[in-house]
Each structure stands twice: as structure tokens, then as C-alpha cells.
CSV table of C-alpha atoms and ligand atoms in Angstrom, one decimal:
chain,number,residue,atom,x,y,z
A,208,MET,CA,0.0,6.1,11.6
A,209,ILE,CA,-3.1,5.3,13.8
A,210,THR,CA,-2.7,5.4,17.5
A,211,VAL,CA,-5.6,4.3,19.7
A,212,GLU,CA,-5.3,4.9,23.4
A,213,ASN,CA,-7.4,3.5,26.2
A,214,LEU,CA,-10.6,3.4,24.0
A,215,THR,CA,-13.9,2.4,25.7
A,216,LYS,CA,-17.4,2.0,24.3
A,217,SER,CA,-20.4,0.5,25.9
A,218,PHE,CA,-23.8,-0.2,24.6
A,219,PRO,CA,-27.1,-0.7,26.5
A,220,GLY,CA,-27.8,-4.5,26.4
A,221,ARG,CA,-30.8,-6.6,27.6
A,222,GLY,CA,-28.9,-7.8,30.7
A,223,GLY,CA,-27.3,-4.4,31.4
A,224,GLU,CA,-24.4,-2.6,29.8
A,225,VAL,CA,-22.3,-4.3,27.1
A,226,ARG,CA,-18.7,-3.2,27.2
A,227,ALA,CA,-17.8,-3.5,23.5
A,228,LEU,CA,-14.4,-1.8,23.9
A,229,ASP,CA,-12.7,-2.0,27.3
A,230,GLY,CA,-9.5,0.1,27.3
A,231,VAL,CA,-8.2,-0.7,23.8
A,232,SER,CA,-4.8,0.6,23.0
A,233,LEU,CA,-2.9,-0.2,19.8
A,234,GLU,CA,-0.7,1.4,17.1
A,235,VAL,CA,-0.8,0.9,13.4
A,236,PRO,CA,2.4,2.1,11.8
A,237,ALA,CA,2.0,4.2,8.6
A,238,GLY,CA,1.9,2.1,5.4
A,239,THR,CA,1.2,-1.3,7.2
A,240,ILE,CA,-1.8,-3.6,7.1
A,241,LEU,CA,-3.2,-4.4,10.5
A,242,GLY,CA,-5.5,-7.5,10.9
A,243,VAL,CA,-8.0,-7.1,13.7
A,244,VAL,CA,-9.1,-10.6,14.7
A,245,GLY,CA,-11.1,-12.2,17.5
A,246,THR,CA,-14.2,-14.2,18.1
A,247,SER,CA,-17.7,-12.9,17.4
A,248,GLY,CA,-18.6,-10.0,19.7
A,249,ALA,CA,-15.0,-9.3,20.7
A,250,GLY,CA,-15.4,-5.6,19.6
A,251,LYS,CA,-13.7,-5.7,16.2
A,252,SER,CA,-16.4,-3.8,14.3
A,253,THR,CA,-16.9,-1.4,17.1
A,254,LEU,CA,-13.2,-0.5,17.1
A,255,ALA,CA,-13.3,0.0,13.3
A,256,ARG,CA,-16.5,2.1,13.5
A,257,CYS,CA,-14.9,4.3,16.2
A,258,ILE,CA,-11.8,4.8,14.1
A,259,ALA,CA,-14.0,5.6,11.1
A,260,LEU,CA,-15.7,8.2,13.2
A,261,LEU,CA,-19.1,6.4,12.7
A,262,GLU,CA,-19.3,5.7,16.4
A,263,GLN,CA,-18.3,8.1,19.2
A,264,PRO,CA,-16.2,6.3,21.9
A,265,ASP,CA,-17.1,6.9,25.5
A,266,SER,CA,-13.5,7.7,26.4
A,267,GLY,CA,-10.0,7.4,25.1
A,268,SER,CA,-8.2,8.9,22.0
A,269,ILE,CA,-7.7,8.0,18.4
A,270,ARG,CA,-5.0,9.9,16.6
A,271,VAL,CA,-4.4,9.6,12.8
A,272,ASP,CA,-1.2,11.1,11.7
A,273,GLY,CA,-1.1,13.0,15.0
A,274,THR,CA,-4.6,14.5,14.9
A,275,ASP,CA,-6.9,13.4,17.7
A,276,LEU,CA,-10.2,12.5,16.0
A,277,VAL,CA,-12.2,12.2,19.1
A,278,SER,CA,-12.0,16.0,19.9
A,279,LEU,CA,-12.8,17.2,16.5
A,280,SER,CA,-16.1,18.8,15.3
A,281,GLY,CA,-17.5,20.8,12.3
A,282,ALA,CA,-15.2,21.4,9.4
A,283,ALA,CA,-12.2,19.8,11.0
A,284,LEU,CA,-14.1,16.6,11.7
A,285,ARG,CA,-15.3,16.5,8.0
A,286,ALA,CA,-11.7,17.0,6.8
A,287,ALA,CA,-10.5,14.2,9.1
A,288,ARG,CA,-13.2,11.9,7.7
A,289,ARG,CA,-11.8,12.4,4.3
A,290,GLN,CA,-8.5,11.0,5.5
A,291,ILE,CA,-10.2,7.8,6.3
A,292,GLY,CA,-11.7,5.5,3.6
A,293,VAL,CA,-14.3,2.9,4.6
A,294,VAL,CA,-15.2,-0.2,2.9
A,295,PRO,CA,-18.5,-1.2,4.5
A,296,GLN,CA,-19.2,-4.7,5.8
A,297,THR,CA,-22.3,-5.0,3.5
A,298,ASP,CA,-22.6,-4.7,-0.3
A,299,SER,CA,-23.0,-1.0,-0.5
A,300,LEU,CA,-22.8,-0.1,-4.2
A,301,LEU,CA,-25.6,1.8,-5.8
A,302,ARG,CA,-27.4,-0.6,-8.3
A,303,GLN,CA,-28.3,2.1,-10.7
A,304,ARG,CA,-24.8,3.3,-11.2
A,305,THR,CA,-21.9,1.7,-13.1
A,306,ALA,CA,-18.7,0.7,-11.5
A,307,ALA,CA,-17.1,4.0,-12.7
A,308,GLY,CA,-20.2,5.9,-11.4
A,309,ASN,CA,-20.1,4.3,-8.0
A,310,ILE,CA,-16.3,5.3,-7.6
A,311,ALA,CA,-17.0,8.7,-8.9
A,312,LEU,CA,-19.6,9.4,-6.1
A,313,PRO,CA,-17.3,10.8,-3.4
A,314,LEU,CA,-15.6,12.9,-6.1
A,315,GLU,CA,-18.9,14.4,-7.2
A,316,ALA,CA,-19.7,15.2,-3.6
A,317,ALA,CA,-16.3,16.9,-3.2
A,318,LYS,CA,-17.1,18.8,-6.4
A,319,VAL,CA,-14.0,17.6,-8.2
A,320,PRO,CA,-14.3,18.9,-11.8
A,321,GLY,CA,-15.2,16.5,-14.6
A,322,PRO,CA,-11.9,15.9,-16.3
A,323,GLN,CA,-10.1,15.4,-13.1
A,324,ARG,CA,-12.8,13.1,-11.9
A,325,LYS,CA,-12.6,10.9,-15.0
A,326,GLN,CA,-8.8,10.7,-14.7
A,327,ARG,CA,-9.0,9.7,-11.0
A,328,VAL,CA,-11.7,7.1,-11.6
A,329,ALA,CA,-9.6,5.6,-14.4
A,330,GLU,CA,-6.7,5.4,-12.1
A,331,LEU,CA,-8.6,3.7,-9.4
A,332,LEU,CA,-10.2,1.2,-11.8
A,333,GLU,CA,-6.7,0.3,-12.9
A,334,LEU,CA,-5.5,0.0,-9.3
A,335,VAL,CA,-8.3,-2.6,-8.6
A,336,GLY,CA,-7.8,-4.3,-11.9
A,337,LEU,CA,-11.2,-3.5,-13.2
A,338,SER,CA,-10.5,-1.0,-16.1
A,339,ASP,CA,-12.5,-3.2,-18.5
A,340,LYS,CA,-15.5,-3.2,-16.2
A,341,ALA,CA,-16.0,0.5,-15.9
A,342,ALA,CA,-19.4,0.5,-17.7
A,343,ASN,CA,-20.7,-2.5,-15.8
A,344,PHE,CA,-23.5,-2.3,-13.2
A,345,PRO,CA,-23.1,-4.0,-9.9
A,346,ASP,CA,-25.4,-6.8,-11.0
A,347,GLN,CA,-23.0,-7.6,-13.9
A,348,LEU,CA,-20.1,-8.0,-11.5
A,349,SER,CA,-19.0,-10.9,-9.3
A,350,GLY,CA,-19.0,-10.4,-5.5
A,351,GLY,CA,-15.2,-10.0,-5.6
A,352,GLN,CA,-15.3,-7.4,-8.4
A,353,ARG,CA,-18.1,-5.5,-6.4
A,354,GLN,CA,-15.9,-5.5,-3.4
A,355,ARG,CA,-13.0,-4.1,-5.4
A,356,VAL,CA,-15.3,-1.4,-6.7
A,357,ALA,CA,-16.1,-0.6,-3.0
A,358,ILE,CA,-12.4,-0.4,-2.3
A,359,ALA,CA,-11.8,1.9,-5.1
A,360,ARG,CA,-14.7,4.2,-4.0
A,361,ALA,CA,-13.3,4.3,-0.5
A,362,LEU,CA,-10.0,5.4,-1.9
A,363,ALA,CA,-11.4,8.0,-4.3
A,364,ALA,CA,-10.6,11.0,-1.9
A,365,SER,CA,-7.0,9.8,-1.4
A,366,PRO,CA,-7.4,8.9,2.3
A,367,SER,CA,-4.2,8.0,4.3
A,368,VAL,CA,-6.1,5.3,6.1
A,369,LEU,CA,-8.4,2.5,4.7
A,370,LEU,CA,-10.7,0.5,6.9
A,371,ALA,CA,-12.2,-2.7,5.7
A,372,ASP,CA,-14.7,-4.7,7.9
A,373,GLU,CA,-14.8,-8.3,6.8
A,374,PRO,CA,-14.0,-7.5,3.2
A,375,THR,CA,-13.8,-11.2,2.2
A,376,SER,CA,-16.4,-12.8,4.4
A,377,ALA,CA,-18.9,-13.4,1.6
A,378,LEU,CA,-16.4,-14.6,-0.9
A,379,ASP,CA,-15.0,-17.9,-2.1
A,380,PRO,CA,-11.3,-18.5,-1.7
A,381,GLU,CA,-10.4,-17.5,-5.4
A,382,THR,CA,-12.3,-14.1,-5.3
A,383,THR,CA,-10.9,-13.6,-1.7
A,384,GLY,CA,-7.5,-13.8,-3.3
A,385,SER,CA,-8.2,-10.9,-5.8
A,386,VAL,CA,-9.6,-8.7,-3.1
A,387,LEU,CA,-6.5,-9.3,-0.8
A,388,THR,CA,-4.2,-8.6,-3.8
A,389,VAL,CA,-5.9,-5.2,-4.2
A,390,LEU,CA,-5.6,-4.4,-0.5
A,391,ASP,CA,-1.8,-5.4,-0.7
A,392,ARG,CA,-1.4,-3.0,-3.7
A,393,VAL,CA,-3.2,-0.2,-1.8
A,394,ARG,CA,-0.6,-0.5,1.0
A,395,SER,CA,2.5,-1.0,-1.2
A,396,GLU,CA,1.7,1.3,-4.1
A,397,LEU,CA,-0.2,4.1,-2.3
A,398,GLY,CA,1.4,3.7,1.1
A,399,VAL,CA,-2.1,3.8,2.7
A,400,THR,CA,-2.4,2.4,6.2
A,401,VAL,CA,-4.9,-0.4,6.2
A,402,LEU,CA,-7.0,-1.9,9.0
A,403,VAL,CA,-8.8,-5.2,8.1
A,404,VAL,CA,-11.3,-6.6,10.5
A,405,THR,CA,-11.5,-10.3,9.9
A,406,HIS,CA,-12.4,-13.6,11.5
A,407,ASP,CA,-10.3,-15.4,8.8
A,408,MET,CA,-6.7,-16.0,9.7
A,409,ALA,CA,-6.0,-16.8,6.1
A,410,VAL,CA,-6.4,-13.0,5.5
A,411,VAL,CA,-3.7,-12.4,8.1
A,412,ARG,CA,-1.5,-15.0,6.7
A,413,ARG,CA,-1.8,-13.4,3.1
A,414,ILE,CA,-1.5,-9.7,3.7
A,415,CYS,CA,-1.1,-8.5,7.3
A,416,ASP,CA,2.1,-7.0,8.7
A,417,ASP,CA,0.6,-6.5,12.2
A,418,ILE,CA,-2.1,-8.1,14.1
A,419,ALA,CA,-4.3,-7.2,17.0
A,420,VAL,CA,-6.2,-9.9,18.7
A,421,LEU,CA,-9.4,-8.8,20.6
A,422,GLU,CA,-11.2,-10.7,23.3
A,423,GLN,CA,-14.2,-9.3,25.2
A,424,GLY,CA,-13.4,-5.7,24.3
A,425,ARG,CA,-9.6,-6.0,25.1
A,426,VAL,CA,-6.5,-6.3,23.1
A,427,VAL,CA,-4.9,-9.6,24.3
A,428,GLU,CA,-2.1,-9.6,21.5
A,429,ASN,CA,-0.7,-6.8,19.3
A,430,GLY,CA,2.4,-6.5,17.2
A,431,LYS,CA,4.2,-7.6,14.1
A,432,VAL,CA,3.1,-10.9,12.8
A,433,LEU,CA,6.7,-12.0,12.3
A,434,ASP,CA,7.6,-11.2,15.8
A,435,LEU,CA,4.6,-12.7,17.4
A,436,ILE,CA,5.1,-16.1,15.9
A,437,SER,CA,8.3,-16.5,17.8
A,438,ALA,CA,6.8,-15.4,21.2
A,439,PRO,CA,6.0,-18.2,23.6
A,440,GLY,CA,2.3,-19.0,24.0
A,441,SER,CA,1.3,-16.5,21.3
A,442,ARG,CA,-2.1,-17.0,19.8
A,443,THR,CA,-0.8,-15.7,16.5
A,444,ALA,CA,1.8,-18.5,16.5
A,445,SER,CA,-0.7,-21.2,17.3
A,446,ALA,CA,-3.1,-19.9,14.5
A,447,LEU,CA,-0.5,-19.4,11.8
A,448,LEU,CA,2.3,-21.8,12.2
A,449,PRO,CA,2.3,-25.5,11.2
A,450,GLU,CA,0.8,-27.7,13.9
A,451,LEU,CA,3.1,-29.6,16.3
A,452,ASP,CA,0.5,-31.1,18.6
A,453,GLN,CA,-0.1,-34.4,17.0
A,454,VAL,CA,3.6,-35.0,16.9
A,455,SER,CA,5.4,-37.6,18.9
A,456,GLN,CA,2.5,-38.5,21.2
A,457,GLN,CA,3.2,-42.1,20.3
A,458,HIS,CA,6.9,-41.7,19.5
A,459,SER,CA,8.7,-44.5,21.1
A,460,ALA,CA,12.3,-43.3,20.7
A,461,THR,CA,14.4,-41.5,23.3
A,462,TYR,CA,16.5,-38.6,22.3
A,463,ASP,CA,19.3,-36.6,23.8
A,464,ARG,CA,17.6,-33.3,23.0
A,465,VAL,CA,14.2,-32.3,21.7
A,466,ALA,CA,13.4,-28.7,20.7
A,467,ASP,CA,11.0,-26.6,18.8
A,468,VAL,CA,12.5,-24.2,16.3
A,469,VAL,CA,10.9,-21.3,14.5
A,470,LEU,CA,12.7,-20.1,11.4
A,471,VAL,CA,11.9,-16.9,9.6
A,472,GLY,CA,12.9,-15.8,6.1
A,473,PHE,CA,15.9,-17.4,4.3
A,474,ALA,CA,16.7,-19.7,7.3
A,475,ALA,CA,13.3,-21.3,6.7
A,476,ILE,CA,14.1,-22.4,3.2
A,477,GLY,CA,17.9,-22.9,3.6
A,478,ALA,CA,19.7,-26.0,4.7
A,479,LEU,CA,20.2,-24.7,8.4
A,480,LEU,CA,19.0,-27.8,10.1
A,481,PRO,CA,21.0,-30.5,8.0
A,482,GLU,CA,24.1,-28.2,8.2
A,483,ALA,CA,23.8,-28.0,12.0
A,484,ALA,CA,23.7,-31.8,12.1
A,485,SER,CA,26.7,-32.3,9.8
A,486,ARG,CA,28.8,-29.6,11.4
A,487,HIS,CA,28.3,-31.0,14.9
A,488,GLY,CA,28.2,-34.7,14.1
A,489,VAL,CA,24.7,-35.2,15.5
A,490,GLU,CA,21.8,-37.2,14.3
A,491,LEU,CA,18.8,-34.8,13.7
A,492,SER,CA,15.2,-36.0,13.0
A,493,LEU,CA,12.2,-34.0,12.3
A,494,LEU,CA,9.4,-35.0,14.6
A,495,GLY,CA,6.8,-32.6,13.1
A,496,GLY,CA,5.8,-29.2,11.9
A,497,GLY,CA,6.5,-27.8,8.5
A,498,MET,CA,6.8,-24.7,6.3
A,499,THR,CA,4.4,-22.0,5.4
A,500,ARG,CA,4.4,-18.4,4.1
A,501,LEU,CA,3.3,-15.4,5.9
A,502,ASN,CA,2.8,-12.3,3.7
A,503,ASP,CA,5.4,-13.7,1.3
A,504,THR,CA,8.0,-14.5,4.0
A,505,PRO,CA,8.8,-18.2,4.3
A,506,VAL,CA,8.4,-19.3,7.9
A,507,ALA,CA,8.9,-22.7,9.4
A,508,ARG,CA,8.3,-24.4,12.7
A,509,PHE,CA,9.7,-27.8,13.4
A,510,ARG,CA,10.0,-30.1,16.4
A,511,ILE,CA,13.4,-31.6,16.2
A,512,ALA,CA,15.2,-34.3,18.0
A,513,LEU,CA,19.0,-34.7,18.3
A,514,ASN,CA,21.2,-37.5,19.3
A,515,GLY,CA,24.9,-37.1,19.9
A,516,GLU,CA,27.3,-35.6,22.3
A,517,ARG,CA,27.2,-32.2,20.6
A,518,ALA,CA,23.4,-31.8,20.5
A,519,ASP,CA,23.5,-28.7,22.7
A,520,ALA,CA,26.2,-27.2,20.5
A,521,ALA,CA,24.1,-27.8,17.4
A,522,LEU,CA,21.0,-26.2,19.0
A,523,LYS,CA,23.1,-23.2,20.1
A,524,TRP,CA,24.5,-22.8,16.5
A,525,ILE,CA,20.9,-23.0,15.1
A,526,GLY,CA,19.9,-20.2,17.6
A,527,GLU,CA,22.8,-18.0,16.7
A,528,ARG,CA,21.7,-18.0,13.1
A,529,GLY,CA,18.4,-16.4,13.9
A,530,ALA,CA,16.2,-19.3,14.7
A,531,VAL,CA,14.1,-19.2,18.0
A,532,VAL,CA,15.0,-22.5,19.7
A,533,ARG,CA,12.8,-23.6,22.5
A,534,HIS,CA,14.0,-26.7,24.4
A,535,LYS,CA,11.5,-29.4,25.3
A,536,PRO,CA,11.9,-31.9,28.0
A,537,THR,CA,13.6,-35.0,26.6
A,538,LEU,CA,11.1,-37.5,25.3
A,539,VAL,CA,10.8,-40.8,27.0
A,540,ALA,CA,8.9,-43.7,25.4
A,541,GLY,CA,5.2,-43.1,25.5
A,542,THR,CA,5.3,-39.9,27.7
A,543,ALA,CA,5.8,-37.2,25.1
A,544,ALA,CA,3.5,-34.3,25.2
B,191,ATP,N1,-25.1,-0.6,18.2
B,191,ATP,C1,-25.0,-1.5,19.0
B,191,ATP,N2,-26.0,-1.6,20.0
B,191,ATP,C2,-25.9,-2.5,21.0
B,191,ATP,N3,-24.9,-3.5,21.1
B,191,ATP,C3,-23.9,-3.4,20.3
B,191,ATP,C4,-23.9,-2.4,19.2
B,191,ATP,N4,-22.8,-2.6,18.4
B,191,ATP,C5,-22.2,-3.7,19.0
B,191,ATP,N5,-22.8,-4.1,20.1
B,191,ATP,C6,-22.3,-5.2,21.0
B,191,ATP,O1,-20.9,-4.9,21.3
B,191,ATP,C7,-20.2,-6.1,21.3
B,191,ATP,C8,-19.1,-6.0,20.3
B,191,ATP,O2,-19.7,-6.1,19.0
B,191,ATP,P1,-18.9,-5.9,17.7
B,191,ATP,O3,-19.8,-5.9,16.5
B,191,ATP,O4,-17.9,-4.8,17.7
B,191,ATP,O5,-18.0,-7.3,17.7
B,191,ATP,P2,-17.3,-8.1,16.6
B,191,ATP,O6,-16.0,-8.6,17.1
B,191,ATP,O7,-17.1,-7.2,15.3
B,191,ATP,O8,-18.2,-9.3,16.2
B,191,ATP,P3,-18.6,-10.0,14.9
B,191,ATP,O9,-17.4,-10.8,14.4
B,191,ATP,O10,-19.7,-10.9,15.3
B,191,ATP,O11,-19.0,-8.9,13.9
B,191,ATP,C9,-21.3,-7.2,21.0
B,191,ATP,O12,-21.7,-7.7,22.3
B,191,ATP,C10,-22.3,-6.5,20.3
B,191,ATP,O13,-23.6,-7.2,20.6
């Protein structure tokens, strides 16, 4: 579990002080993947660097499994650092060392005996799906494979936390997929808490349980992705759910009721909406939206229109089955928004 409280960090800038982190607080539950997103300069990397103890914050606290990292020094600080694996933003493998040799580096530094080291390197290569590339040098590996070696190296000392800063930014969609699969395994098979800095919402969509949205050094949204998609006005919802905006602008019909519904899990793939219509004897039309998957959970957002006396009862019934139903003003020809 990572708990960040009221973290601030400023840098001297040309036009005065730049407040990179301005009172950041967030929690990353143990064994989850948090996506830290936000526009360029929002403070994402600074946050990751502070948690990785590569940057000293000006104030605030960072606790990993209960230990406050900011107050540590000497041997205690070195021990805490071993709890945090870091996948650097830039390609950081040593060119003259093989994949196995790169992964072994932190184990050599920790003076792990040879046989144990070999065994651990083999396990890590297996975890990242590169057992057959152990003897390859970085130049003989693809970008995605190099990144997976960097992840294995960051995990060598069995940290409880893994930080990855833009781990897929230089990769094409296919190799991105292989790196994300590895991060997912790191969380699910090793129980490691993972913090991924990314500007790519597809990363959040694929693997993140939680999200923190940063803007100008502040957290403007933080929580479980599957909770936030149902929250009104949520940035996470607008970035991850199927679009509704183009819907019904020129829709000429009028309806008794119009509502946006968000369905998570089984409800998204089941026959909930048609069943609501037939049970209540209403006519139900889909005006827009669609289905998607978030971290393997099916999720749908639809704008629906209902005609019939029992339209309200049908919407209530849908809501009682776990859908989030938000009523819209009834559409009138040409005025829908
Ligand atoms: N070492 C530094 N010295 C001076 N200013 C810095 C330093 N590191 C970060 N900053 C400034 O702090 C602010 C936040 O930077 P940071 O790199 O954390 O943002 P980011 O969200 O990771 O951006 P990007 O997506 O572009 O990497 C920016 O204005 C940046 O210029």
C-alpha cells in the first residue's frame, strides 16, 4: 500500500518557482495497478520520482506499507529503496550485457550467491516471457522485449512496489500489449503494487484498477476506475466510456423519457435493456453509446429513449439492477444536446 499525503515539490524555473506537486494526496491499495495520467507538465514524473526516492519532496509524507520514506536516511533508506522497483523512462539496459546479465545486475550488487542468482534470473525471464532470449544482447531485442527486461530487472530484488514511467510511450500497439500483459502478471501473480505514469488512456483501459488524474501539480480525480466511470462529470468516464456527444443532435423524434445509463460487468452484456422494455411494455430505443472493456470487465454506456406510460418504472427497474441511470431532459425536435 502506498499512501501519499500533501506532497509538495517546487523547482526553480525561468519565470520563478515551478510548483510541480502542489499538495498531492492519494492512496494505492496493495496489489493494485494505479495509472497516473495528466497533461504534459502536470507533475506525473515528479510524483513517481518522489515515491522512488529519486527526488526529495519539499513537504508531505510518502508511506509504503506503513513506513514513511521521507524521514528515512542511511541503511533504513537503502532498505526502503529495495522495496521499490523502478522502470526508468528511457532505455536503460547495459548494451554490453545480455538480457540475463542485465536482470542479474541488482542481484550482483546485493551479493546474492551465484546459484540463487541464476535461479532468480530464470524465474524473472519466465515471468516476462523471455526465457528464450536470456543470451540476447539489448541490440538483438525489440523495444518491447527490452522494456520487459527492464521490468524484470526492476523486480530482481523482490520489491513490493513497481514504478514505471511511460513504459509504453516508445512502442507500437502490438508491443505495448506485451508490456502491459507483463505488468498485469506482476500485479496478479506477484501481488506487487504497480504505479504506471502514462499519457495513454489505453494503458488505463487495459490494466489499471485505480487512476489518479493530475493537473498543474494537483490530483483532480482519484479512485477506482470502475467507480469513477459512473460519477457525474468524471474525466475518467469521458475518456474511457463510449462517446455520446454526437448522439441525437439532429434527432427529430420526441420521447417520453431519455436517460444515460452506465452498465458494469454482467449487466453490460446481458439483456437488461430489452428485458426492461418487455417487462414494462415500453418502446426502448438506443440513441447512442456502446460497449467497451475496462481491465477485462465489460462496461457499457448508452443513451436510451423510452416511450410508454411505464417509462419511469422501466428506468427504475434498470437502476435497481445495478445500472447508473441519469435522466436527461426529454428531447424536443431539433433541440437535443
Ligand atoms: N528537475 C527539474 N528542474 C526544473 N523543473 C522541473 C524539473 N522536473 C520537473 N520540472 C517541472 O515540473 C513540472 C512537472 O514536470 P513533470 O515532468 O513531473 O510533469 P509530467 O506530468 O511528468 O510531464 P510529461 O508528461 O511531459 O513528462 C514541469 O513544469 C516541469 O518543467
